[in-house]
Amino acid sequence: MTKPLLRALAGETLPVPPVWMMRQAGRYLPEYRATRERAGDFLSLCYNPELATEVTLQPIRRFGFDAAILFADILLVPQALGADLWFVTGEGPRLSTVTGPEDFARLKPAAEVHATLAPIYETVRNLAGALPPEVALIGFAGAPWTVATYMIAGRGTPDQAPAHRLIAEDRSTFEALIDVLTAATIEYLSAQVEAGAEVVKIFDSWAGSLRGDDFDRYAVAPARTITAALKARHPGLPVIAFPREAGQNYIGFHAATGADCVAVDDSVEAEWVAETIQPDGCVQGNLASRHMVSGGPELDAEVRRIRDALSGGPHVFNLGHGITPDADPDNVARMIDTLRENA
């Protein structure tokens, strides 16, 4: 095993942590914007294997990251289950909603997602053959809770209130939706691995809005089920879990889910992560995305602080959330140079 990312995920403490960025293929890059214009719209880009391969490779060529992450979207799974999906310019995704048993009954079985998602698997195959030999390929999916919040509300919401309301008013429908999303996510990620993904990541972007038993039921339990199923099908597969804004619930997440690496957002300090989470396994994170906009000596200092705080155990350097469209590509290069200084 020579790829730095795979070594860190296997529990090795490296002199310089491997680095990649959430949303590293994105609108902050002029070459991405040009390719997206060729595709016509965002979903067309996701489903075009040639162009999706190209935008995945762009940040690897420009920055020399240690990993590439498949270019896709977490809402392709609900579309593959039969939900209507479209994007409104400047506003984000819209979906047909699941708010009761009649809506749920119209969804397809989890095993039928592959017909819609076949172009995504082709992109993975393309990438597996195109990446430099030292660069690992990450597949991904949204966690069931996060995907469910979009399906229930029909869009992103600031507090996931529609999903919480469905839990309170019709828990049986909500849990049926979680179950079908869990099964579909296993199918989707397993197919990505079969196509060439070496690592998978589960993005639970709205995990922080779950409290108490609901966090255990709808963030921890699905992640545990997905991880166990994938590792049974693909022994040795590394899994990264990202329960964003989990706070104190980050503690014990490795053991509770079986994940090899827990990604942390920037609401927690790296020093706290080193003390409370890293003893359980590899951690990923957690530079604030704003530093990719502002840059300067503050960026250098934060990169060094996080690197040094987490240098006592396995660590994958990353942002605490995705890079934003207003980021400066020069700051990304500066981050990597600072991280790798004296290497």
Tab-separated table of C-alpha atoms in Angstrom:
chain	number	residue	atom	x	y	z
A	1	MET	CA	0.000	0.000	0.000
A	2	THR	CA	1.755	3.139	-1.247
A	3	LYS	CA	-1.033	5.702	-1.701
A	4	PRO	CA	-0.831	8.175	1.177
A	5	LEU	CA	-4.595	8.353	1.667
A	6	LEU	CA	-4.957	4.589	1.945
A	7	ARG	CA	-2.053	4.443	4.397
A	8	ALA	CA	-3.656	7.050	6.656
A	9	LEU	CA	-7.046	5.344	6.499
A	10	ALA	CA	-5.360	2.095	7.492
A	11	GLY	CA	-4.199	3.800	10.688
A	12	GLU	CA	-0.697	4.925	9.754
A	13	THR	CA	0.612	8.236	11.097
A	14	LEU	CA	2.431	9.905	8.212
A	15	PRO	CA	5.018	12.706	8.424
A	16	VAL	CA	2.814	14.782	6.103
A	17	PRO	CA	-0.903	13.981	6.090
A	18	PRO	CA	-2.548	13.272	2.753
A	19	VAL	CA	-4.741	16.125	1.539
A	20	TRP	CA	-7.844	16.562	-0.578
A	21	MET	CA	-10.800	18.966	-0.399
A	22	MET	CA	-14.529	18.528	-0.291
A	23	ARG	CA	-15.985	20.013	-3.506
A	24	GLN	CA	-12.470	20.269	-4.914
A	25	ALA	CA	-14.007	20.032	-8.393
A	26	GLY	CA	-16.211	23.101	-8.402
A	27	ARG	CA	-17.136	26.607	-9.422
A	28	TYR	CA	-14.053	28.268	-7.894
A	29	LEU	CA	-12.049	26.772	-10.784
A	30	PRO	CA	-12.307	28.488	-14.199
A	31	GLU	CA	-11.737	25.176	-15.971
A	32	TYR	CA	-14.701	23.676	-14.120
A	33	ARG	CA	-16.940	26.571	-15.136
A	34	ALA	CA	-15.934	26.111	-18.768
A	35	THR	CA	-16.673	22.379	-18.670
A	36	ARG	CA	-20.013	22.911	-16.940
A	37	GLU	CA	-20.968	25.369	-19.674
A	38	ARG	CA	-20.200	22.681	-22.251
A	39	ALA	CA	-22.452	20.251	-20.391
A	40	GLY	CA	-25.366	22.698	-20.395
A	41	ASP	CA	-26.509	22.248	-16.790
A	42	PHE	CA	-25.427	20.626	-13.542
A	43	LEU	CA	-27.325	17.334	-13.876
A	44	SER	CA	-26.174	16.909	-17.458
A	45	LEU	CA	-22.618	17.279	-16.201
A	46	CYS	CA	-23.175	14.638	-13.498
A	47	TYR	CA	-24.541	12.137	-16.018
A	48	ASN	CA	-21.947	12.759	-18.749
A	49	PRO	CA	-19.079	10.335	-17.978
A	50	GLU	CA	-16.593	12.116	-20.229
A	51	LEU	CA	-17.193	15.549	-18.742
A	52	ALA	CA	-17.640	14.296	-15.163
A	53	THR	CA	-14.290	12.532	-15.505
A	54	GLU	CA	-12.720	15.732	-16.767
A	55	VAL	CA	-13.919	17.921	-13.880
A	56	THR	CA	-12.843	15.273	-11.344
A	57	LEU	CA	-9.343	15.310	-12.812
A	58	GLN	CA	-9.004	19.101	-13.036
A	59	PRO	CA	-8.032	19.739	-9.387
A	60	ILE	CA	-5.656	16.767	-9.475
A	61	ARG	CA	-3.805	18.287	-12.424
A	62	ARG	CA	-3.767	21.767	-10.921
A	63	PHE	CA	-2.943	21.036	-7.284
A	64	GLY	CA	-1.578	17.488	-6.937
A	65	PHE	CA	-4.063	16.341	-4.304
A	66	ASP	CA	-3.583	12.886	-2.792
A	67	ALA	CA	-7.137	11.856	-3.674
A	68	ALA	CA	-9.799	12.481	-6.273
A	69	ILE	CA	-13.456	12.326	-5.322
A	70	LEU	CA	-16.024	11.301	-7.887
A	71	PHE	CA	-17.953	14.235	-9.314
A	72	ALA	CA	-21.640	13.556	-8.700
A	73	ASP	CA	-24.378	14.721	-6.311
A	74	ILE	CA	-26.004	13.202	-3.247
A	75	LEU	CA	-29.476	13.685	-4.779
A	76	LEU	CA	-28.894	11.314	-7.687
A	77	VAL	CA	-30.006	8.453	-5.421
A	78	PRO	CA	-33.516	9.847	-4.829
A	79	GLN	CA	-33.769	10.504	-8.555
A	80	ALA	CA	-32.797	6.896	-9.193
A	81	LEU	CA	-35.535	5.855	-6.746
A	82	GLY	CA	-38.084	7.715	-8.859
A	83	ALA	CA	-38.174	11.208	-7.362
A	84	ASP	CA	-38.294	14.175	-9.703
A	85	LEU	CA	-35.119	16.264	-9.426
A	86	TRP	CA	-34.197	19.586	-10.937
A	87	PHE	CA	-31.977	22.541	-10.062
A	88	VAL	CA	-33.054	26.184	-9.914
A	89	THR	CA	-30.277	28.578	-10.875
A	90	GLY	CA	-29.065	30.475	-7.839
A	91	GLU	CA	-31.337	28.544	-5.485
A	92	GLY	CA	-30.263	24.903	-5.591
A	93	PRO	CA	-32.061	21.576	-5.869
A	94	ARG	CA	-35.775	20.885	-5.991
A	95	LEU	CA	-37.397	17.461	-5.615
A	96	SER	CA	-40.842	15.956	-5.606
A	97	THR	CA	-41.694	15.349	-1.962
A	98	VAL	CA	-42.286	12.323	0.242
A	99	THR	CA	-44.617	13.400	3.038
A	100	GLY	CA	-46.780	10.336	3.574
A	101	PRO	CA	-47.313	6.661	2.711
A	102	GLU	CA	-48.799	7.418	-0.724
A	103	ASP	CA	-45.680	9.317	-1.794
A	104	PHE	CA	-43.427	6.611	-0.379
A	105	ALA	CA	-45.325	3.893	-2.254
A	106	ARG	CA	-44.388	5.538	-5.557
A	107	LEU	CA	-40.659	5.051	-4.968
A	108	LYS	CA	-38.819	2.226	-6.707
A	109	PRO	CA	-37.135	-0.629	-4.811
A	110	ALA	CA	-33.524	0.008	-3.846
A	111	ALA	CA	-32.220	-2.675	-6.181
A	112	GLU	CA	-33.527	-0.736	-9.209
A	113	VAL	CA	-31.282	2.313	-8.839
A	114	HIS	CA	-28.544	1.019	-11.126
A	115	ALA	CA	-30.307	1.736	-14.426
A	116	THR	CA	-30.335	5.472	-13.670
A	117	LEU	CA	-26.910	5.527	-12.036
A	118	ALA	CA	-25.033	3.518	-14.697
A	119	PRO	CA	-23.344	6.665	-16.136
A	120	ILE	CA	-21.907	7.402	-12.694
A	121	TYR	CA	-20.288	3.974	-12.600
A	122	GLU	CA	-18.820	4.639	-16.043
A	123	THR	CA	-17.255	7.831	-14.691
A	124	VAL	CA	-15.688	5.822	-11.853
A	125	ARG	CA	-14.260	3.328	-14.351
A	126	ASN	CA	-12.831	6.165	-16.418
A	127	LEU	CA	-11.203	7.706	-13.357
A	128	ALA	CA	-9.754	4.423	-12.148
A	129	GLY	CA	-7.831	4.221	-15.397
A	130	ALA	CA	-6.845	7.884	-15.624
A	131	LEU	CA	-5.578	8.916	-12.189
A	132	PRO	CA	-1.861	9.059	-11.348
A	133	PRO	CA	-0.749	5.904	-9.517
A	134	GLU	CA	-0.254	7.686	-6.176
A	135	VAL	CA	-3.739	9.264	-6.144
A	136	ALA	CA	-6.601	7.394	-4.486
A	137	LEU	CA	-10.151	7.430	-5.844
A	138	ILE	CA	-12.997	8.216	-3.436
A	139	GLY	CA	-16.605	7.285	-4.147
A	140	PHE	CA	-19.383	8.816	-2.096
A	141	ALA	CA	-23.045	9.070	-1.244
A	142	GLY	CA	-25.238	11.146	0.991
A	143	ALA	CA	-26.241	9.601	4.303
A	144	PRO	CA	-29.885	8.478	4.537
A	145	TRP	CA	-30.884	11.188	7.025
A	146	THR	CA	-29.455	14.025	4.953
A	147	VAL	CA	-30.922	12.721	1.695
A	148	ALA	CA	-34.272	12.154	3.406
A	149	THR	CA	-34.397	15.780	4.566
A	150	TYR	CA	-34.275	16.940	0.944
A	151	MET	CA	-36.827	14.371	-0.179
A	152	ILE	CA	-39.298	15.354	2.544
A	153	ALA	CA	-38.942	19.138	2.132
A	154	GLY	CA	-38.411	19.101	-1.624
A	155	ARG	CA	-35.395	21.352	-1.168
A	156	GLY	CA	-32.677	22.271	1.309
A	157	THR	CA	-33.897	23.877	4.521
A	158	PRO	CA	-32.031	25.761	7.271
A	159	ASP	CA	-33.215	23.538	10.124
A	160	GLN	CA	-34.580	20.365	8.467
A	161	ALA	CA	-37.918	21.131	10.127
A	162	PRO	CA	-40.076	19.212	7.612
A	163	ALA	CA	-38.132	15.996	8.279
A	164	HIS	CA	-38.344	16.465	12.045
A	165	ARG	CA	-42.081	17.091	11.671
A	166	LEU	CA	-42.535	13.854	9.717
A	167	ILE	CA	-40.693	11.959	12.458
A	168	ALA	CA	-43.157	13.364	14.978
A	169	GLU	CA	-46.297	12.859	12.901
A	170	ASP	CA	-45.624	9.717	10.834
A	171	ARG	CA	-42.546	7.923	12.100
A	172	SER	CA	-43.408	4.725	10.222
A	173	THR	CA	-43.249	6.478	6.839
A	174	PHE	CA	-40.089	8.303	7.838
A	175	GLU	CA	-38.374	5.099	8.926
A	176	ALA	CA	-39.481	3.307	5.763
A	177	LEU	CA	-37.817	6.098	3.784
A	178	ILE	CA	-34.626	5.777	5.849
A	179	ASP	CA	-34.641	2.022	5.244
A	180	VAL	CA	-34.996	2.287	1.466
A	181	LEU	CA	-32.314	4.991	1.337
A	182	THR	CA	-29.987	2.828	3.418
A	183	ALA	CA	-30.467	-0.107	1.048
A	184	ALA	CA	-30.088	2.083	-2.048
A	185	THR	CA	-26.915	3.663	-0.653
A	186	ILE	CA	-25.392	0.229	-0.125
A	187	GLU	CA	-26.209	-0.690	-3.723
A	188	TYR	CA	-24.858	2.595	-5.081
A	189	LEU	CA	-21.596	2.599	-3.138
A	190	SER	CA	-20.985	-1.082	-3.775
A	191	ALA	CA	-21.323	-0.484	-7.514
A	192	GLN	CA	-18.860	2.395	-7.254
A	193	VAL	CA	-16.357	0.083	-5.568
A	194	GLU	CA	-16.867	-2.558	-8.233
A	195	ALA	CA	-16.148	0.129	-10.843
A	196	GLY	CA	-12.875	1.129	-9.172
A	197	ALA	CA	-13.455	3.353	-6.135
A	198	GLU	CA	-10.864	2.563	-3.439
A	199	VAL	CA	-12.494	4.477	-0.580
A	200	VAL	CA	-16.075	5.561	0.063
A	201	LYS	CA	-17.340	8.516	2.034
A	202	ILE	CA	-20.781	8.943	3.598
A	203	PHE	CA	-21.806	12.604	3.807
A	204	ASP	CA	-24.292	13.333	6.581
A	205	SER	CA	-24.350	17.084	6.117
A	206	TRP	CA	-27.366	17.649	8.395
A	207	ALA	CA	-26.466	15.194	11.173
A	208	GLY	CA	-26.043	18.089	13.587
A	209	SER	CA	-29.797	18.739	13.692
A	210	LEU	CA	-30.467	15.290	15.190
A	211	ARG	CA	-30.622	15.080	18.956
A	212	GLY	CA	-30.543	12.301	21.532
A	213	ASP	CA	-31.997	8.977	20.436
A	214	ASP	CA	-32.745	10.361	16.992
A	215	PHE	CA	-29.013	10.852	16.366
A	216	ASP	CA	-28.405	7.204	17.244
A	217	ARG	CA	-31.353	5.966	15.178
A	218	TYR	CA	-30.945	8.073	12.065
A	219	ALA	CA	-27.258	9.043	11.890
A	220	VAL	CA	-25.383	6.263	13.667
A	221	ALA	CA	-27.493	3.204	12.813
A	222	PRO	CA	-27.699	3.772	9.022
A	223	ALA	CA	-23.963	4.522	8.854
A	224	ARG	CA	-23.287	1.311	10.777
A	225	THR	CA	-25.548	-0.726	8.474
A	226	ILE	CA	-24.035	0.731	5.304
A	227	THR	CA	-20.463	0.296	6.526
A	228	ALA	CA	-21.003	-3.301	7.629
A	229	ALA	CA	-22.681	-4.267	4.360
A	230	LEU	CA	-19.950	-2.671	2.247
A	231	LYS	CA	-17.153	-4.268	4.246
A	232	ALA	CA	-18.873	-7.660	3.957
A	233	ARG	CA	-19.057	-7.277	0.169
A	234	HIS	CA	-15.638	-5.635	-0.205
A	235	PRO	CA	-13.274	-6.772	2.584
A	236	GLY	CA	-10.707	-4.136	3.492
A	237	LEU	CA	-12.672	-1.256	1.985
A	238	PRO	CA	-11.950	1.994	3.902
A	239	VAL	CA	-14.997	4.059	4.876
A	240	ILE	CA	-14.990	7.747	5.834
A	241	ALA	CA	-18.033	9.016	7.734
A	242	PHE	CA	-18.876	12.708	8.021
A	243	PRO	CA	-21.626	13.527	10.540
A	244	ARG	CA	-21.274	17.285	10.140
A	245	GLU	CA	-21.813	19.441	13.240
A	246	ALA	CA	-22.166	16.354	15.429
A	247	GLY	CA	-20.328	18.105	18.271
A	248	GLN	CA	-20.034	15.808	21.266
A	249	ASN	CA	-21.571	13.022	19.154
A	250	TYR	CA	-18.305	12.807	17.210
A	251	ILE	CA	-16.948	11.005	20.260
A	252	GLY	CA	-17.285	7.257	19.770
A	253	PHE	CA	-18.480	7.558	16.169
A	254	HIS	CA	-15.692	5.290	14.889
A	255	ALA	CA	-16.686	2.454	17.179
A	256	ALA	CA	-20.425	2.978	16.820
A	257	THR	CA	-20.380	2.837	13.009
A	258	GLY	CA	-17.290	0.833	12.071
A	259	ALA	CA	-15.958	3.728	10.003
A	260	ASP	CA	-12.196	3.801	9.449
A	261	CYS	CA	-12.099	7.594	9.491
A	262	VAL	CA	-14.374	10.242	10.973
A	263	ALA	CA	-14.379	13.607	9.200
A	264	VAL	CA	-14.949	16.629	11.444
A	265	ASP	CA	-16.231	20.083	10.608
A	266	ASP	CA	-14.620	23.351	11.662
A	267	SER	CA	-16.945	23.976	14.625
A	268	VAL	CA	-14.641	21.812	16.752
A	269	GLU	CA	-10.997	22.519	17.537
A	270	ALA	CA	-8.303	20.240	16.157
A	271	GLU	CA	-6.754	20.012	19.621
A	272	TRP	CA	-10.049	18.652	21.007
A	273	VAL	CA	-10.282	16.217	18.102
A	274	ALA	CA	-6.775	14.957	18.850
A	275	GLU	CA	-7.695	14.308	22.453
A	276	THR	CA	-11.174	12.831	22.114
A	277	ILE	CA	-11.637	11.342	18.617
A	278	GLN	CA	-8.258	10.570	17.053
A	279	PRO	CA	-7.382	7.866	19.639
A	280	ASP	CA	-10.160	5.786	18.027
A	281	GLY	CA	-8.792	6.023	14.486
A	282	CYS	CA	-8.068	8.268	11.546
A	283	VAL	CA	-9.647	11.705	11.499
A	284	GLN	CA	-10.204	14.063	8.578
A	285	GLY	CA	-10.403	17.842	8.614
A	286	ASN	CA	-10.846	20.557	9.539
A	287	LEU	CA	-9.702	23.901	8.076
A	288	ALA	CA	-12.491	26.499	7.857
A	289	SER	CA	-13.524	27.101	4.244
A	290	ARG	CA	-13.321	30.869	4.704
A	291	HIS	CA	-9.524	30.635	4.643
A	292	MET	CA	-9.734	29.589	0.995
A	293	VAL	CA	-11.231	33.026	0.354
A	294	SER	CA	-9.136	35.224	2.619
A	295	GLY	CA	-5.758	33.470	2.375
A	296	GLY	CA	-2.715	35.260	3.736
A	297	PRO	CA	-0.673	34.541	6.866
A	298	GLU	CA	-3.810	33.520	8.754
A	299	LEU	CA	-4.278	30.644	6.298
A	300	ASP	CA	-0.675	29.531	6.816
A	301	ALA	CA	-1.031	29.661	10.586
A	302	GLU	CA	-4.271	27.650	10.604
A	303	VAL	CA	-2.854	24.969	8.300
A	304	ARG	CA	0.165	24.570	10.571
A	305	ARG	CA	-1.959	24.566	13.725
A	306	ILE	CA	-4.268	21.820	12.487
A	307	ARG	CA	-1.434	19.787	11.012
A	308	ASP	CA	0.565	19.967	14.220
A	309	ALA	CA	-2.390	19.350	16.536
A	310	LEU	CA	-3.261	16.144	14.683
A	311	SER	CA	0.289	14.977	13.997
A	312	GLY	CA	0.197	12.356	16.746
A	313	GLY	CA	-2.115	10.000	14.877
A	314	PRO	CA	-3.590	9.163	11.478
A	315	HIS	CA	-4.924	12.298	9.816
A	316	VAL	CA	-6.293	13.298	6.414
A	317	PHE	CA	-6.060	17.051	5.900
A	318	ASN	CA	-9.222	18.617	4.509
A	319	LEU	CA	-11.625	21.465	5.003
A	320	GLY	CA	-14.372	21.389	7.598
A	321	HIS	CA	-16.915	21.673	4.789
A	322	GLY	CA	-16.852	22.139	1.018
A	323	ILE	CA	-14.819	24.851	-0.673
A	324	THR	CA	-17.003	27.786	-1.690
A	325	PRO	CA	-17.410	29.259	-5.195
A	326	ASP	CA	-15.726	32.535	-4.143
A	327	ALA	CA	-12.497	30.788	-3.090
A	328	ASP	CA	-9.217	31.772	-4.717
A	329	PRO	CA	-7.388	28.855	-6.387
A	330	ASP	CA	-4.095	30.456	-5.361
A	331	ASN	CA	-5.083	29.944	-1.728
A	332	VAL	CA	-5.601	26.233	-2.364
A	333	ALA	CA	-2.082	25.981	-3.729
A	334	ARG	CA	-0.814	27.980	-0.751
A	335	MET	CA	-2.578	25.622	1.666
A	336	ILE	CA	-0.948	22.580	0.093
A	337	ASP	CA	2.499	24.207	-0.015
A	338	THR	CA	2.232	25.137	3.665
A	339	LEU	CA	1.027	21.677	4.621
A	340	ARG	CA	3.910	20.030	2.782
A	341	GLU	CA	6.647	22.497	3.799
A	342	ASN	CA	9.901	20.893	4.916
A	343	ALA	CA	8.682	17.511	3.684
